[in-house]
mmCIF file of C-alpha atoms in Angstrom:
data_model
loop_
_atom_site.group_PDB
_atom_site.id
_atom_site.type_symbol
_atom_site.label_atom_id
_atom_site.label_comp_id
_atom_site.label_asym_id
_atom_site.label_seq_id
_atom_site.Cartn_x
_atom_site.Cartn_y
_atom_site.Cartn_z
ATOM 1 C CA UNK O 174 218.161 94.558 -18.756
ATOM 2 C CA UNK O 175 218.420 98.692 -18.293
ATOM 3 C CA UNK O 176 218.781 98.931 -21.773
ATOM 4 C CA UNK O 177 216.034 96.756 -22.848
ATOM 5 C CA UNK O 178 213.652 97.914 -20.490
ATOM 6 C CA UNK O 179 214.231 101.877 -21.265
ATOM 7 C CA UNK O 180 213.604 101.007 -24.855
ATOM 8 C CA UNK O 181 210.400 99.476 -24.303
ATOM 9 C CA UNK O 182 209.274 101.854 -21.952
ATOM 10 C CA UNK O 183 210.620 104.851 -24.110
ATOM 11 C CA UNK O 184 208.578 103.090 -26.629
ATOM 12 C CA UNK O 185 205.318 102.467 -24.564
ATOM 13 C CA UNK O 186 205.373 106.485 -23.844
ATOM 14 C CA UNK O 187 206.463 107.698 -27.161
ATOM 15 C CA UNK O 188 202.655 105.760 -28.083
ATOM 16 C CA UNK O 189 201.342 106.993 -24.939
ATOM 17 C CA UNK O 190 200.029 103.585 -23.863
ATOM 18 C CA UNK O 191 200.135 104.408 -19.963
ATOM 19 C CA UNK O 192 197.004 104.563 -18.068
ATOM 20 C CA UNK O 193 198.650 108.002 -17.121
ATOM 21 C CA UNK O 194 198.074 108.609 -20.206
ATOM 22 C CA UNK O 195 194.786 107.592 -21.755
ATOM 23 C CA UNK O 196 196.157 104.504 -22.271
ATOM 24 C CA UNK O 197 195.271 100.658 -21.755
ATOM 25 C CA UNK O 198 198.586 99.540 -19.860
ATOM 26 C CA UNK O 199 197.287 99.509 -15.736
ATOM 27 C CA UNK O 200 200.411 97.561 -14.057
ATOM 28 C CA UNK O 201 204.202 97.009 -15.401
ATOM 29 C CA UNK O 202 206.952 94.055 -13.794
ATOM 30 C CA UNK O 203 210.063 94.777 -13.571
ATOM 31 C CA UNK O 204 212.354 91.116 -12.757
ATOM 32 C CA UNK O 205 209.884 88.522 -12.759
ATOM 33 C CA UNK O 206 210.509 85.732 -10.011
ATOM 34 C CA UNK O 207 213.690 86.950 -9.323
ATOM 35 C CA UNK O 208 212.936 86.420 -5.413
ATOM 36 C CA UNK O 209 213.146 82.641 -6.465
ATOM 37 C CA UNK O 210 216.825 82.670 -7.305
ATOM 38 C CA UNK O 211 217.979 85.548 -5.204
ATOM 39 C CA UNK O 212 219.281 83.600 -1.863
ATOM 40 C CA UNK O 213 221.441 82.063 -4.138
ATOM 41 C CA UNK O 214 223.102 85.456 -4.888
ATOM 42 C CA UNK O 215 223.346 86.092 -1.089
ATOM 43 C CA UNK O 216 223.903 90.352 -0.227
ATOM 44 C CA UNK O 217 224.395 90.670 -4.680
ATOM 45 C CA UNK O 218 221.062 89.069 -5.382
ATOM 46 C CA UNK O 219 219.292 91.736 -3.082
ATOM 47 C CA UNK O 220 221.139 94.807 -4.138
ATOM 48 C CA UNK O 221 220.153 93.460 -7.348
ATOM 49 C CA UNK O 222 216.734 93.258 -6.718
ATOM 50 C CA UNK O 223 216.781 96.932 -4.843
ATOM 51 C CA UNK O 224 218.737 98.546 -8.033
ATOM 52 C CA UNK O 225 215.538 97.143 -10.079
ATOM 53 C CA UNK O 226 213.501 98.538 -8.023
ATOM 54 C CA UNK O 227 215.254 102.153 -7.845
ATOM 55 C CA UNK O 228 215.507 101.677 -11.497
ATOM 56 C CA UNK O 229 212.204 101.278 -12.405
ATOM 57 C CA UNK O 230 211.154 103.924 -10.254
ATOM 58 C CA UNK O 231 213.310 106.383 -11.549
ATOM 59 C CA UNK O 232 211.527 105.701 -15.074
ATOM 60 C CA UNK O 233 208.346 107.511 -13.782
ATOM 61 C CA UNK O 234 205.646 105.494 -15.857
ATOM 62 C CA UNK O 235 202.722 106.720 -14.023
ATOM 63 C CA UNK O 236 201.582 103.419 -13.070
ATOM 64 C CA UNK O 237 202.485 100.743 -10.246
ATOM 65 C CA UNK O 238 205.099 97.962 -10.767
ATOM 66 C CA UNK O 239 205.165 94.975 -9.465
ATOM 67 C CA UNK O 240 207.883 92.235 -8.707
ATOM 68 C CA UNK O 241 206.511 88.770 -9.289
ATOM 69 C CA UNK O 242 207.620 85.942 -6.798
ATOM 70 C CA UNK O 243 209.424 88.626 -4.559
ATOM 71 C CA UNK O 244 208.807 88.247 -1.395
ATOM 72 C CA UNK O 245 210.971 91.317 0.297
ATOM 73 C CA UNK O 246 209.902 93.869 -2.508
ATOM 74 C CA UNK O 247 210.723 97.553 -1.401
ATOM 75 C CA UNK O 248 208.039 100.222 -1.421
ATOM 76 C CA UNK O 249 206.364 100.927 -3.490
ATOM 77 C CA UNK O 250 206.947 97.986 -5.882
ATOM 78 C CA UNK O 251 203.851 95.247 -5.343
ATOM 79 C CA UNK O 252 204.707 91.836 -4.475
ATOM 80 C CA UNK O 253 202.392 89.259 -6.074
ATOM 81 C CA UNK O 254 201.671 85.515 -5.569
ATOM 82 C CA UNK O 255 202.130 83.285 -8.829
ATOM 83 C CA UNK O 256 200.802 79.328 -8.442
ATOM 84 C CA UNK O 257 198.014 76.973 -7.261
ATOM 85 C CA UNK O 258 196.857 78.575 -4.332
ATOM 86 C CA UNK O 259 197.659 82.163 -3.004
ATOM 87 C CA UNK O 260 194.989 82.466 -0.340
ATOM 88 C CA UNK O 261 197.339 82.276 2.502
ATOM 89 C CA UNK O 262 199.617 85.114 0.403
ATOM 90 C CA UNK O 263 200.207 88.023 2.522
ATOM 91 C CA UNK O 264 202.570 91.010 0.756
ATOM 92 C CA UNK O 265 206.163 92.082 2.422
ATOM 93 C CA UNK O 266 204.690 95.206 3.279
ATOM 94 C CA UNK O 267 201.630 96.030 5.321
ATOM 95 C CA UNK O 268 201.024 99.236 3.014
ATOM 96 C CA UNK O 269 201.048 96.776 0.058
ATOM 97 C CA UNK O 270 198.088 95.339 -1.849
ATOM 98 C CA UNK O 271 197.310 92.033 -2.098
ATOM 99 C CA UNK O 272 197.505 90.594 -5.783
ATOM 100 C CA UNK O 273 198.121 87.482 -7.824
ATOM 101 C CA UNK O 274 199.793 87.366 -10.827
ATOM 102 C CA UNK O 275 199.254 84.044 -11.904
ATOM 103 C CA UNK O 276 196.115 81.811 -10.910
ATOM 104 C CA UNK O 277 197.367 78.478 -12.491
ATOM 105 C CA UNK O 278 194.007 76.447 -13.557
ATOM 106 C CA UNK O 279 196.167 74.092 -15.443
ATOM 107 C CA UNK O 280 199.899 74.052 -16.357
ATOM 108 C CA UNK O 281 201.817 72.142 -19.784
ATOM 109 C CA UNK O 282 202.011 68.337 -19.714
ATOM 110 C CA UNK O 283 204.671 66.353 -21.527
ATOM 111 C CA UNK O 284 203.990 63.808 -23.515
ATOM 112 C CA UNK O 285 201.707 60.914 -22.519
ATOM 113 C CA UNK O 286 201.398 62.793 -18.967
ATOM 114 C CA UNK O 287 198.375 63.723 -17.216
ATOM 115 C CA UNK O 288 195.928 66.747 -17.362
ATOM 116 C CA UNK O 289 196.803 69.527 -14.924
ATOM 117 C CA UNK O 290 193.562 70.619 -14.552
ATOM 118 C CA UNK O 291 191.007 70.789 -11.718
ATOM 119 C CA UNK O 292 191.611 74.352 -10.242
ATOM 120 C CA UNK O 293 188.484 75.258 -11.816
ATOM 121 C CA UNK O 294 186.819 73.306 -9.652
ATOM 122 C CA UNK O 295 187.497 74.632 -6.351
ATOM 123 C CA UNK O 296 188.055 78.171 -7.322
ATOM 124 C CA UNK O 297 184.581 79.475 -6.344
ATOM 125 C CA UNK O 298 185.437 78.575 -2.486
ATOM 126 C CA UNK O 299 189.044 80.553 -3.622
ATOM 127 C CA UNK O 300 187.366 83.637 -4.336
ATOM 128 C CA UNK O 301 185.065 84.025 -1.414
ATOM 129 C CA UNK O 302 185.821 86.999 0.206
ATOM 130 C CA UNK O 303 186.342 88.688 -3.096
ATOM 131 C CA UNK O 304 184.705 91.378 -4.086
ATOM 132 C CA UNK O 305 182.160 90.788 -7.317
ATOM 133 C CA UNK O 306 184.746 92.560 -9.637
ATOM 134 C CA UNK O 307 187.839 90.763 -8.582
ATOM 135 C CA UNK O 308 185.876 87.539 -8.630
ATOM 136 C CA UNK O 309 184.806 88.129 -11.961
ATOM 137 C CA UNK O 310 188.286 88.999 -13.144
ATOM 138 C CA UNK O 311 190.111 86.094 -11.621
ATOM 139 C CA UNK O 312 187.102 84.082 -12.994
ATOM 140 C CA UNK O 313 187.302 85.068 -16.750
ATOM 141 C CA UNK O 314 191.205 84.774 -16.326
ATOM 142 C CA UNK O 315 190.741 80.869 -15.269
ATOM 143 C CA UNK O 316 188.878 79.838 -17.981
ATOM 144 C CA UNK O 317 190.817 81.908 -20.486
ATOM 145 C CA UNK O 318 193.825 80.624 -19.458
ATOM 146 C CA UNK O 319 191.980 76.708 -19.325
ATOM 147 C CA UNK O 320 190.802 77.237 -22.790
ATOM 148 C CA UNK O 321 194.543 78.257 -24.223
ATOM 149 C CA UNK O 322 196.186 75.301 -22.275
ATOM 150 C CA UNK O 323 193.514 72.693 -23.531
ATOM 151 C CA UNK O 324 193.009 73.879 -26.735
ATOM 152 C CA UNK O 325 196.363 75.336 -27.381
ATOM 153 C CA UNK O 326 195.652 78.346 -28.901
ATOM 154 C CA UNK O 327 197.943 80.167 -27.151
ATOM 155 C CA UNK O 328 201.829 78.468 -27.397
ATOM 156 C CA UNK O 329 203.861 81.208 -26.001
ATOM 157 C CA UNK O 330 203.861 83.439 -22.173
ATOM 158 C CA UNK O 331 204.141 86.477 -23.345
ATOM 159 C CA UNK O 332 200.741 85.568 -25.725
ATOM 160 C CA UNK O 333 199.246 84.349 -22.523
ATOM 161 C CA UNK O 334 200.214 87.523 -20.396
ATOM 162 C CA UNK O 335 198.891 89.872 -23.295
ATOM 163 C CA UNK O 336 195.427 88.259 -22.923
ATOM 164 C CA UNK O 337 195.433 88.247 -19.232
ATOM 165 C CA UNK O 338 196.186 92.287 -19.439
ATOM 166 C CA UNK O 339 193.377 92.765 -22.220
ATOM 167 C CA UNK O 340 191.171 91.013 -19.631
ATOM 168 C CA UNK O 341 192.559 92.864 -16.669
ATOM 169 C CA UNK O 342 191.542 95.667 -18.684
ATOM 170 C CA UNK O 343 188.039 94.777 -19.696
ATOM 171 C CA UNK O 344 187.107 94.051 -16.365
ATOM 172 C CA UNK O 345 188.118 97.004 -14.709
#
């Protein structure tokens, strides 16, 4: 993982692609959902998850990192909220922002299985409290990611994640 992730940020530099930079790229993960697994590593699975964090600090992108589904993220890595419903979400750390990661409108079906769909439909009441621009982000997000998982134009996550992060970018 150190060695794929120094490439790629080595990489994102050497193009200057940072927001610290000029660039487009706003937010960066480092270990996504490992806070779903990590119990089962007991003490390993959180000195894991603090070396990641230490790591990616140390790599001094300019930008803030986040740590999707990790509940006990260290400063200053952001914990986010990925699923259904993240209203209730409230980060590790007081000093922390509030942020989700993945709004799921929909999700795959199998074969013969039924549309997972509907989220659209409640979402307004969702977003109250939001401010216009976050509305409008989480909004366009939705029905991007609604049109990719009923139309299927979109097959792959990291496809999926690039458009979400062009939007993100749009928006703000």
């Amino acid at each position: 993982m150190k060695n794929f992730t120094t490439l790629t940020i080595d990489m994102t530099k050497k193009e200057k692609l940072f927001a610290s930079q000029g660039g487009p790229i706003i937010i960066a993960l480092i270990e996504n959902e490992n806070g779903n697994v990590q119990s089962y590593y007991g003490d390993a699975g959180k000195a894991y998850m603090n070396r990641c964090s230490n790591f990616a600090q140390s790599l001094y992108i300019g930008v803030p990192w986040i740590m999707c589904q990790q509940s006990d993220a260290p400063q200053p890595m952001i914990s986010t909220c990925n699923g259904w419903y993240c209203d209730n979400f409230k980060p590790y750390n007081d000093n922390s922002l509030k942020m989700w990661t993945e709004n799921w409108t929909g999700w795959f079906k199998s074969w013969d299985d039924k549309d997972h769909l509907g989220l659209l439909r409640i979402l307004p009441s969702l977003l109250q409290g939001s401010s216009r621009l976050e509305a409008l982000s989480r909004t366009i997000t939705c029905i991007m990611v609604e049109q990719a998982l009923v139309e299927h134009q979109l097959h792959t996550f990291p496809q999926l994640m690039i458009m979400m992060l062009l939007l993100m970018n749009m928006v703000t």
